[in-house]
mmCIF file of C-alpha atoms and ligand atoms in Angstrom:
data_model
loop_
_atom_site.group_PDB
_atom_site.id
_atom_site.type_symbol
_atom_site.label_atom_id
_atom_site.label_comp_id
_atom_site.label_asym_id
_atom_site.label_seq_id
_atom_site.Cartn_x
_atom_site.Cartn_y
_atom_site.Cartn_z
ATOM 1 C CA MET A 1162 95.065 28.366 70.490
ATOM 2 C CA LYS A 1163 98.096 26.957 68.419
ATOM 3 C CA SER A 1164 101.171 29.649 68.540
ATOM 4 C CA ILE A 1165 104.201 30.300 66.519
ATOM 5 C CA LYS A 1166 107.423 31.849 68.184
ATOM 6 C CA LEU A 1167 108.510 35.184 66.516
ATOM 7 C CA ALA A 1168 111.962 36.163 66.080
ATOM 8 C CA SER A 1169 111.003 38.733 69.075
ATOM 9 C CA GLY A 1170 110.438 36.241 71.268
ATOM 10 C CA TYR A 1171 106.938 36.486 71.630
ATOM 11 C CA GLU A 1172 104.216 33.883 70.761
ATOM 12 C CA MET A 1173 101.754 34.604 68.169
ATOM 13 C CA PRO A 1174 98.658 32.998 67.598
ATOM 14 C CA VAL A 1175 98.028 31.215 64.285
ATOM 15 C CA LEU A 1176 94.459 31.936 63.739
ATOM 16 C CA GLY A 1177 93.358 35.655 63.964
ATOM 17 C CA ILE A 1178 90.040 37.575 63.050
ATOM 18 C CA GLY A 1179 90.668 39.962 60.369
ATOM 19 C CA THR A 1180 88.836 43.306 60.337
ATOM 20 C CA TRP A 1181 89.269 44.801 57.064
ATOM 21 C CA GLU A 1182 85.500 46.457 56.419
ATOM 22 C CA LEU A 1183 84.361 45.772 59.753
ATOM 23 C CA THR A 1184 83.250 49.028 61.414
ATOM 24 C CA GLY A 1185 80.574 50.322 64.157
ATOM 25 C CA GLU A 1186 78.246 47.649 65.494
ATOM 26 C CA LYS A 1187 79.208 45.114 63.051
ATOM 27 C CA CYS A 1188 82.970 45.054 64.218
ATOM 28 C CA LYS A 1189 81.951 45.160 67.392
ATOM 29 C CA LYS A 1190 79.716 41.758 67.168
ATOM 30 C CA ALA A 1191 82.033 40.043 65.065
ATOM 31 C CA VAL A 1192 85.092 40.692 67.416
ATOM 32 C CA THR A 1193 83.065 39.957 70.510
ATOM 33 C CA THR A 1194 81.810 36.639 69.149
ATOM 34 C CA ALA A 1195 84.979 35.455 67.883
ATOM 35 C CA LEU A 1196 86.816 36.446 71.184
ATOM 36 C CA LYS A 1197 83.959 34.416 72.885
ATOM 37 C CA LEU A 1198 84.483 31.575 70.982
ATOM 38 C CA GLY A 1199 88.232 31.335 71.678
ATOM 39 C CA TYR A 1200 89.926 33.411 69.095
ATOM 40 C CA THR A 1201 92.960 35.425 70.840
ATOM 41 C CA HIS A 1202 94.494 37.138 67.862
ATOM 42 C CA ILE A 1203 93.103 40.256 66.198
ATOM 43 C CA ASP A 1204 94.438 41.941 62.978
ATOM 44 C CA THR A 1205 93.441 45.684 62.212
ATOM 45 C CA ALA A 1206 95.122 48.884 60.907
ATOM 46 C CA ASP A 1207 94.728 52.554 60.968
ATOM 47 C CA TYR A 1208 93.687 52.510 57.581
ATOM 48 C CA TYR A 1209 90.585 50.440 58.887
ATOM 49 C CA HIS A 1210 89.046 52.990 60.932
ATOM 50 C CA ASN A 1211 88.101 50.653 63.590
ATOM 51 C CA HIS A 1212 90.293 50.737 66.260
ATOM 52 C CA LYS A 1213 87.618 52.535 68.691
ATOM 53 C CA GLU A 1214 85.438 49.569 68.556
ATOM 54 C CA ILE A 1215 87.983 47.029 68.991
ATOM 55 C CA GLY A 1216 88.926 48.636 71.829
ATOM 56 C CA GLU A 1217 85.403 48.923 73.121
ATOM 57 C CA VAL A 1218 85.478 44.983 72.998
ATOM 58 C CA ILE A 1219 88.602 44.022 74.292
ATOM 59 C CA LYS A 1220 88.510 45.954 77.635
ATOM 60 C CA ASN A 1221 85.853 43.593 78.235
ATOM 61 C CA PHE A 1222 88.562 40.408 78.027
ATOM 62 C CA ASP A 1223 91.866 39.778 79.670
ATOM 63 C CA ARG A 1224 94.462 41.561 77.729
ATOM 64 C CA LYS A 1225 97.220 39.791 78.642
ATOM 65 C CA LYS A 1226 95.341 36.722 76.754
ATOM 66 C CA LEU A 1227 95.343 38.660 73.513
ATOM 67 C CA PHE A 1228 97.261 39.272 70.626
ATOM 68 C CA ILE A 1229 96.660 42.306 68.977
ATOM 69 C CA THR A 1230 98.214 43.460 65.578
ATOM 70 C CA THR A 1231 97.628 46.613 63.851
ATOM 71 C CA LYS A 1232 99.531 48.703 61.102
ATOM 72 C CA VAL A 1233 100.836 52.238 60.319
ATOM 73 C CA GLN A 1234 99.724 53.456 56.756
ATOM 74 C CA GLY A 1235 102.503 54.055 54.386
ATOM 75 C CA SER A 1236 102.081 57.505 54.114
ATOM 76 C CA ASP A 1237 102.915 58.363 57.918
ATOM 77 C CA LEU A 1238 106.487 56.216 57.964
ATOM 78 C CA ASP A 1239 108.457 59.273 58.857
ATOM 79 C CA TYR A 1240 110.065 59.437 62.438
ATOM 80 C CA ASP A 1241 107.563 61.513 64.271
ATOM 81 C CA SER A 1242 104.337 60.191 62.372
ATOM 82 C CA VAL A 1243 105.195 56.875 63.409
ATOM 83 C CA LEU A 1244 105.428 57.819 66.812
ATOM 84 C CA LYS A 1245 102.125 59.832 66.965
ATOM 85 C CA GLU A 1246 100.239 57.157 65.009
ATOM 86 C CA CYS A 1247 101.104 54.617 67.278
ATOM 87 C CA ASN A 1248 99.796 56.908 70.528
ATOM 88 C CA LYS A 1249 96.561 57.211 68.756
ATOM 89 C CA ALA A 1250 96.635 53.435 68.088
ATOM 90 C CA LEU A 1251 97.114 52.775 71.780
ATOM 91 C CA ARG A 1252 94.329 55.252 72.920
ATOM 92 C CA GLU A 1253 92.322 54.055 70.438
ATOM 93 C CA LEU A 1254 92.513 50.719 71.144
ATOM 94 C CA LYS A 1255 92.584 51.361 74.934
ATOM 95 C CA THR A 1256 95.568 49.461 75.536
ATOM 96 C CA ASP A 1257 99.271 50.128 76.822
ATOM 97 C CA TYR A 1258 100.732 47.866 74.015
ATOM 98 C CA ILE A 1259 100.392 46.528 70.790
ATOM 99 C CA ASP A 1260 101.615 43.156 70.287
ATOM 100 C CA LEU A 1261 102.843 43.497 66.466
ATOM 101 C CA TYR A 1262 103.174 46.801 64.841
ATOM 102 C CA LEU A 1263 103.417 46.535 61.182
ATOM 103 C CA ILE A 1264 104.300 48.881 58.529
ATOM 104 C CA HIS A 1265 101.341 48.584 56.285
ATOM 105 C CA TRP A 1266 103.295 48.919 53.061
ATOM 106 C CA PRO A 1267 106.452 50.567 51.770
ATOM 107 C CA ASN A 1268 107.069 54.262 50.919
ATOM 108 C CA LEU A 1269 110.041 54.522 49.090
ATOM 109 C CA SER A 1270 109.921 58.307 49.450
ATOM 110 C CA ILE A 1271 110.958 57.991 53.267
ATOM 111 C CA PRO A 1272 114.154 56.532 54.157
ATOM 112 C CA LEU A 1273 113.275 52.740 55.723
ATOM 113 C CA GLU A 1274 116.192 53.113 58.411
ATOM 114 C CA GLU A 1275 113.863 56.401 60.043
ATOM 115 C CA THR A 1276 110.851 54.167 60.228
ATOM 116 C CA LEU A 1277 112.713 51.281 61.709
ATOM 117 C CA LYS A 1278 114.448 53.676 64.154
ATOM 118 C CA ALA A 1279 111.176 54.778 65.293
ATOM 119 C CA LEU A 1280 109.811 51.202 65.453
ATOM 120 C CA LYS A 1281 112.625 50.493 67.703
ATOM 121 C CA LYS A 1282 112.086 53.566 69.942
ATOM 122 C CA LEU A 1283 108.392 52.422 70.265
ATOM 123 C CA VAL A 1284 109.816 48.973 71.365
ATOM 124 C CA ASP A 1285 112.276 50.579 73.744
ATOM 125 C CA ASP A 1286 109.350 52.453 75.406
ATOM 126 C CA LYS A 1287 107.565 49.219 75.880
ATOM 127 C CA LYS A 1288 104.612 50.569 73.328
ATOM 128 C CA VAL A 1289 105.282 47.566 71.040
ATOM 129 C CA ARG A 1290 106.327 44.271 71.415
ATOM 130 C CA SER A 1291 107.514 42.958 67.957
ATOM 131 C CA ILE A 1292 107.521 45.013 64.686
ATOM 132 C CA GLY A 1293 107.151 43.818 61.110
ATOM 133 C CA ILE A 1294 106.028 44.721 57.840
ATOM 134 C CA SER A 1295 103.397 44.097 55.086
ATOM 135 C CA ASN A 1296 103.181 44.163 51.316
ATOM 136 C CA PHE A 1297 106.970 43.860 51.071
ATOM 137 C CA THR A 1298 108.349 41.937 48.350
ATOM 138 C CA ILE A 1299 111.435 39.823 48.824
ATOM 139 C CA LYS A 1300 113.875 42.393 47.849
ATOM 140 C CA ARG A 1301 112.118 45.015 49.944
ATOM 141 C CA MET A 1302 111.872 42.726 53.154
ATOM 142 C CA LYS A 1303 115.740 42.171 52.822
ATOM 143 C CA GLU A 1304 116.369 45.557 52.794
ATOM 144 C CA ALA A 1305 114.252 45.827 55.875
ATOM 145 C CA ILE A 1306 115.940 42.980 57.790
ATOM 146 C CA LYS A 1307 119.554 44.615 56.891
ATOM 147 C CA LYS A 1308 118.504 47.844 58.159
ATOM 148 C CA SER A 1309 116.520 47.059 61.283
ATOM 149 C CA LYS A 1310 118.543 46.828 64.825
ATOM 150 C CA LEU A 1311 115.408 44.522 65.784
ATOM 151 C CA PRO A 1312 114.170 41.382 64.334
ATOM 152 C CA ILE A 1313 111.454 41.904 61.794
ATOM 153 C CA SER A 1314 108.932 39.287 62.940
ATOM 154 C CA VAL A 1315 106.375 39.141 60.572
ATOM 155 C CA ASN A 1316 105.726 40.107 56.804
ATOM 156 C CA GLN A 1317 101.935 40.302 56.062
ATOM 157 C CA VAL A 1318 100.918 39.574 52.351
ATOM 158 C CA GLU A 1319 98.385 38.059 50.142
ATOM 159 C CA TYR A 1320 98.487 34.586 50.391
ATOM 160 C CA HIS A 1321 95.836 31.710 49.306
ATOM 161 C CA PRO A 1322 95.766 29.194 46.461
ATOM 162 C CA TYR A 1323 95.278 31.307 43.976
ATOM 163 C CA LEU A 1324 98.280 33.616 44.850
ATOM 164 C CA ASN A 1325 100.448 30.871 46.356
ATOM 165 C CA GLN A 1326 103.548 32.789 46.929
ATOM 166 C CA GLU A 1327 106.206 30.111 47.760
ATOM 167 C CA GLU A 1328 109.351 31.906 46.750
ATOM 168 C CA LEU A 1329 108.293 34.382 49.399
ATOM 169 C CA LEU A 1330 107.390 32.092 51.809
ATOM 170 C CA ASN A 1331 110.595 30.424 51.510
ATOM 171 C CA SER A 1332 112.545 33.538 51.721
ATOM 172 C CA CYS A 1333 110.563 34.470 54.918
ATOM 173 C CA LYS A 1334 111.634 31.121 56.373
ATOM 174 C CA GLU A 1335 115.096 31.634 55.437
ATOM 175 C CA ASN A 1336 114.802 34.737 57.309
ATOM 176 C CA LYS A 1337 113.238 33.735 60.193
ATOM 177 C CA VAL A 1338 110.307 35.891 59.162
ATOM 178 C CA VAL A 1339 107.061 34.384 59.934
ATOM 179 C CA LEU A 1340 104.600 34.810 57.323
ATOM 180 C CA THR A 1341 100.969 36.294 57.935
ATOM 181 C CA ALA A 1342 98.697 35.370 55.032
ATOM 182 C CA TYR A 1343 96.115 37.990 54.256
ATOM 183 C CA SER A 1344 92.759 37.588 52.414
ATOM 184 C CA PRO A 1345 93.337 33.701 52.999
ATOM 185 C CA LEU A 1346 89.872 33.043 51.338
ATOM 186 C CA ALA A 1347 90.685 35.351 48.116
ATOM 187 C CA ARG A 1348 87.753 37.097 49.637
ATOM 188 C CA GLY A 1349 85.523 34.408 48.774
ATOM 189 C CA ASP A 1350 86.940 33.715 45.137
ATOM 190 C CA ILE A 1351 88.122 30.103 45.865
ATOM 191 C CA LEU A 1352 84.917 29.130 47.468
ATOM 192 C CA ASP A 1353 83.793 27.813 43.957
ATOM 193 C CA ASP A 1354 87.037 26.010 42.966
ATOM 194 C CA LYS A 1355 86.361 22.667 41.835
ATOM 195 C CA LEU A 1356 89.588 20.778 43.180
ATOM 196 C CA LEU A 1357 89.054 22.469 46.429
ATOM 197 C CA LYS A 1358 85.445 21.373 46.857
ATOM 198 C CA GLU A 1359 86.837 17.692 45.789
ATOM 199 C CA ILE A 1360 89.185 17.881 48.602
ATOM 200 C CA ALA A 1361 86.858 19.253 51.242
ATOM 201 C CA LYS A 1362 84.474 16.586 50.262
ATOM 202 C CA LYS A 1363 86.835 14.061 50.792
ATOM 203 C CA TYR A 1364 87.903 15.345 54.260
ATOM 204 C CA ASN A 1365 84.092 16.278 54.944
ATOM 205 C CA LYS A 1366 85.133 19.834 55.765
ATOM 206 C CA THR A 1367 84.309 23.314 53.722
ATOM 207 C CA VAL A 1368 86.255 24.715 51.134
ATOM 208 C CA SER A 1369 87.376 27.489 53.710
ATOM 209 C CA GLN A 1370 88.817 24.837 56.032
ATOM 210 C CA VAL A 1371 90.768 23.350 53.469
ATOM 211 C CA VAL A 1372 92.442 26.595 52.428
ATOM 212 C CA LEU A 1373 92.968 27.787 55.937
ATOM 213 C CA ARG A 1374 94.644 24.369 56.945
ATOM 214 C CA TRP A 1375 96.713 24.217 53.877
ATOM 215 C CA LEU A 1376 98.119 27.597 54.938
ATOM 216 C CA VAL A 1377 98.718 26.595 58.110
ATOM 217 C CA GLN A 1378 100.061 23.501 57.183
ATOM 218 C CA LYS A 1379 102.550 25.279 55.065
ATOM 219 C CA GLY A 1380 103.766 26.990 58.377
ATOM 220 C CA THR A 1381 101.524 30.620 57.848
ATOM 221 C CA ILE A 1382 99.370 32.570 60.291
ATOM 222 C CA VAL A 1383 95.932 32.998 58.888
ATOM 223 C CA ILE A 1384 93.635 35.962 59.364
ATOM 224 C CA PRO A 1385 90.232 35.216 57.758
ATOM 225 C CA LYS A 1386 87.581 38.165 57.856
ATOM 226 C CA ALA A 1387 84.217 36.646 58.935
ATOM 227 C CA SER A 1388 81.433 38.674 60.062
ATOM 228 C CA SER A 1389 79.034 35.703 60.701
ATOM 229 C CA GLU A 1390 78.891 33.455 63.764
ATOM 230 C CA THR A 1391 78.937 30.539 61.469
ATOM 231 C CA HIS A 1392 81.982 31.378 59.504
ATOM 232 C CA ILE A 1393 83.909 32.562 62.250
ATOM 233 C CA LYS A 1394 83.428 29.496 64.005
ATOM 234 C CA GLU A 1395 83.881 27.354 60.955
ATOM 235 C CA ASN A 1396 87.399 28.901 60.453
ATOM 236 C CA MET A 1397 88.440 27.645 63.860
ATOM 237 C CA ASP A 1398 88.288 24.113 62.909
ATOM 238 C CA ILE A 1399 91.483 23.793 61.083
ATOM 239 C CA PHE A 1400 93.705 22.083 64.041
ATOM 240 C CA SER A 1401 92.700 18.778 64.840
ATOM 241 C CA TRP A 1402 92.977 17.202 61.349
ATOM 242 C CA LYS A 1403 95.743 17.150 58.628
ATOM 243 C CA ILE A 1404 95.504 17.380 54.770
ATOM 244 C CA SER A 1405 97.662 14.706 53.468
ATOM 245 C CA GLY A 1406 101.214 15.325 51.516
ATOM 246 C CA LYS A 1407 99.423 14.519 48.039
ATOM 247 C CA ASP A 1408 96.694 16.940 48.726
ATOM 248 C CA MET A 1409 98.872 19.715 49.847
ATOM 249 C CA GLU A 1410 100.574 18.987 46.400
ATOM 250 C CA LYS A 1411 97.486 19.118 44.633
ATOM 251 C CA ILE A 1412 96.882 22.602 45.965
ATOM 252 C CA ASN A 1413 99.945 23.851 45.761
ATOM 253 C CA SER A 1414 99.858 23.021 41.794
ATOM 254 C CA ILE A 1415 97.013 25.197 41.347
ATOM 255 C CA ARG A 1416 98.544 27.697 38.745
ATOM 256 C CA LYS A 1417 96.278 30.715 38.811
ATOM 257 C CA LYS A 1418 98.009 33.991 39.800
ATOM 258 C CA GLU A 1419 95.418 36.035 40.940
ATOM 259 C CA ARG A 1420 95.798 39.002 43.284
ATOM 260 C CA ILE A 1421 92.584 40.290 44.833
ATOM 261 C CA VAL A 1422 94.182 43.431 46.799
ATOM 262 C CA ASP A 1423 95.313 46.126 44.365
ATOM 263 C CA LEU A 1424 97.430 48.566 46.181
ATOM 264 C CA GLU A 1425 98.216 51.256 43.879
ATOM 265 C CA PHE A 1426 100.980 52.448 45.834
ATOM 266 C CA VAL A 1427 102.805 49.091 45.844
ATOM 267 C CA ASN A 1428 104.852 47.751 43.048
ATOM 268 C CA PHE A 1429 104.663 44.073 43.859
ATOM 269 C CA ASP A 1430 107.258 43.223 40.914
ATOM 270 C CA ASP A 1431 109.966 45.158 42.740
HETATM 271 N N1 NAP B 332 98.138 44.156 55.228
HETATM 272 C C1 NAP B 332 97.175 44.489 54.220
HETATM 273 O O1 NAP B 332 97.356 45.222 53.378
HETATM 274 C C2 NAP B 332 95.972 43.555 54.404
HETATM 275 C C3 NAP B 332 95.133 43.530 52.961
HETATM 276 C C4 NAP B 332 93.912 42.954 52.550
HETATM 277 C C5 NAP B 332 93.388 42.349 53.970
HETATM 278 N N2 NAP B 332 94.131 42.307 55.301
HETATM 279 C C6 NAP B 332 93.944 41.372 56.578
HETATM 280 O O2 NAP B 332 93.332 40.254 56.445
HETATM 281 C C7 NAP B 332 92.038 40.034 56.809
HETATM 282 C C8 NAP B 332 91.219 38.925 55.878
HETATM 283 O O3 NAP B 332 91.458 39.211 54.327
HETATM 284 P P1 NAP B 332 90.266 40.057 53.946
HETATM 285 O O4 NAP B 332 89.187 40.502 54.202
HETATM 286 O O5 NAP B 332 90.655 40.561 52.477
HETATM 287 O O6 NAP B 332 89.498 38.451 53.010
HETATM 288 P P2 NAP B 332 89.156 37.090 53.211
HETATM 289 O O7 NAP B 332 89.334 36.514 54.729
HETATM 290 O O8 NAP B 332 90.154 36.397 52.166
HETATM 291 O O9 NAP B 332 87.739 37.085 53.021
HETATM 292 C C9 NAP B 332 86.618 37.673 53.653
HETATM 293 C C10 NAP B 332 85.184 37.025 53.031
HETATM 294 O O10 NAP B 332 85.322 35.600 52.972
HETATM 295 C C11 NAP B 332 83.699 35.218 53.848
HETATM 296 N N3 NAP B 332 84.072 34.283 55.037
HETATM 297 C C12 NAP B 332 85.057 34.085 55.833
HETATM 298 N N4 NAP B 332 84.715 32.817 56.627
HETATM 299 C C13 NAP B 332 83.955 31.855 55.640
HETATM 300 C C14 NAP B 332 83.885 30.848 55.698
HETATM 301 N N5 NAP B 332 84.036 29.846 56.488
HETATM 302 N N6 NAP B 332 82.571 30.243 54.557
HETATM 303 C C15 NAP B 332 82.419 31.068 53.597
HETATM 304 N N7 NAP B 332 82.672 32.554 53.455
HETATM 305 C C16 NAP B 332 83.414 33.045 54.629
HETATM 306 C C17 NAP B 332 83.640 36.304 54.499
HETATM 307 O O11 NAP B 332 82.242 36.701 54.481
HETATM 308 P P3 NAP B 332 81.254 37.328 56.004
HETATM 309 O O12 NAP B 332 81.798 38.321 56.141
HETATM 310 O O13 NAP B 332 80.184 37.156 55.582
HETATM 311 O O14 NAP B 332 81.671 35.966 57.369
HETATM 312 C C18 NAP B 332 83.956 37.561 53.812
HETATM 313 O O15 NAP B 332 83.388 37.861 52.863
HETATM 314 C C19 NAP B 332 91.425 41.068 56.632
HETATM 315 O O16 NAP B 332 90.352 41.456 57.276
HETATM 316 C C20 NAP B 332 92.617 42.157 56.953
HETATM 317 O O17 NAP B 332 92.828 42.029 58.495
HETATM 318 C C21 NAP B 332 95.341 42.689 55.399
#
């Protein structure tokens, strides 16, 4: 599996399985299928309520070969809560470290320094390997970079052809922050796009594969959520072929601004 080196020094697999709305047996089945097929990266969060299921699955695989991202909720960003929530995640995931621990969304009522201090303590205690943020705008990301004693390795944000956040991606690159594209398939909204369908036909691929390949070629990590084996498998075929520069530009020029994930507690204009 192709990976990207993070500012922390650790390698992060470019493709991961998203797990939002996957709980219970459905979650176990999807994650087991993905790992058996060769995925090595799982994206979860305290908010998804599926740590226990994922813990049940990963205990059957070689932990050293896996990359687990989880997130602490924006409501739990005071120093003690971050430590408590991380310990809970470790227990539930049945693991002794988290590869990447993200602040799920910013909370302006808790000083960022306090949260970052707690994340550093978790890294010092070897409970977390790399730290990062999610749903942070350029301004908030720069603030986090400035205030953190450790590198901010990742910013996980919504990114797909209908929300092509190039300015944010460029700012991430300038600051050595890797961007993880969440909802990379716009939860299915891009599947019927005329231009994407034409490009997919040209490369003899599906629209999902074209979109994931476009993202990977732009330098992002992708974490499509899929529950069916067909989709999980299909989303892996994004590495052995390329989209031409001209077709990349065509996709870049889709000028739709469609945010799928509306987090009422985040101001994306700030
Ligand atoms: N940090 C954050 O605030 C945040 C917010 C949202 C999401 N995320 C993360 O990002 C992950 C992915 O985002 P998402 O779940 O919102 O949406 P998504 O990955 O854009 O779309 C998921 C949908 O696409 C379908 N799908 C997957 N592969 C397909 C394929 N090859 N062909 C056709 N349909 C396909 C899935 O169907 P099936 O399930 O039927 O296969 C599912 O309905 C989440 O699961 C979560 O881990 C993070």
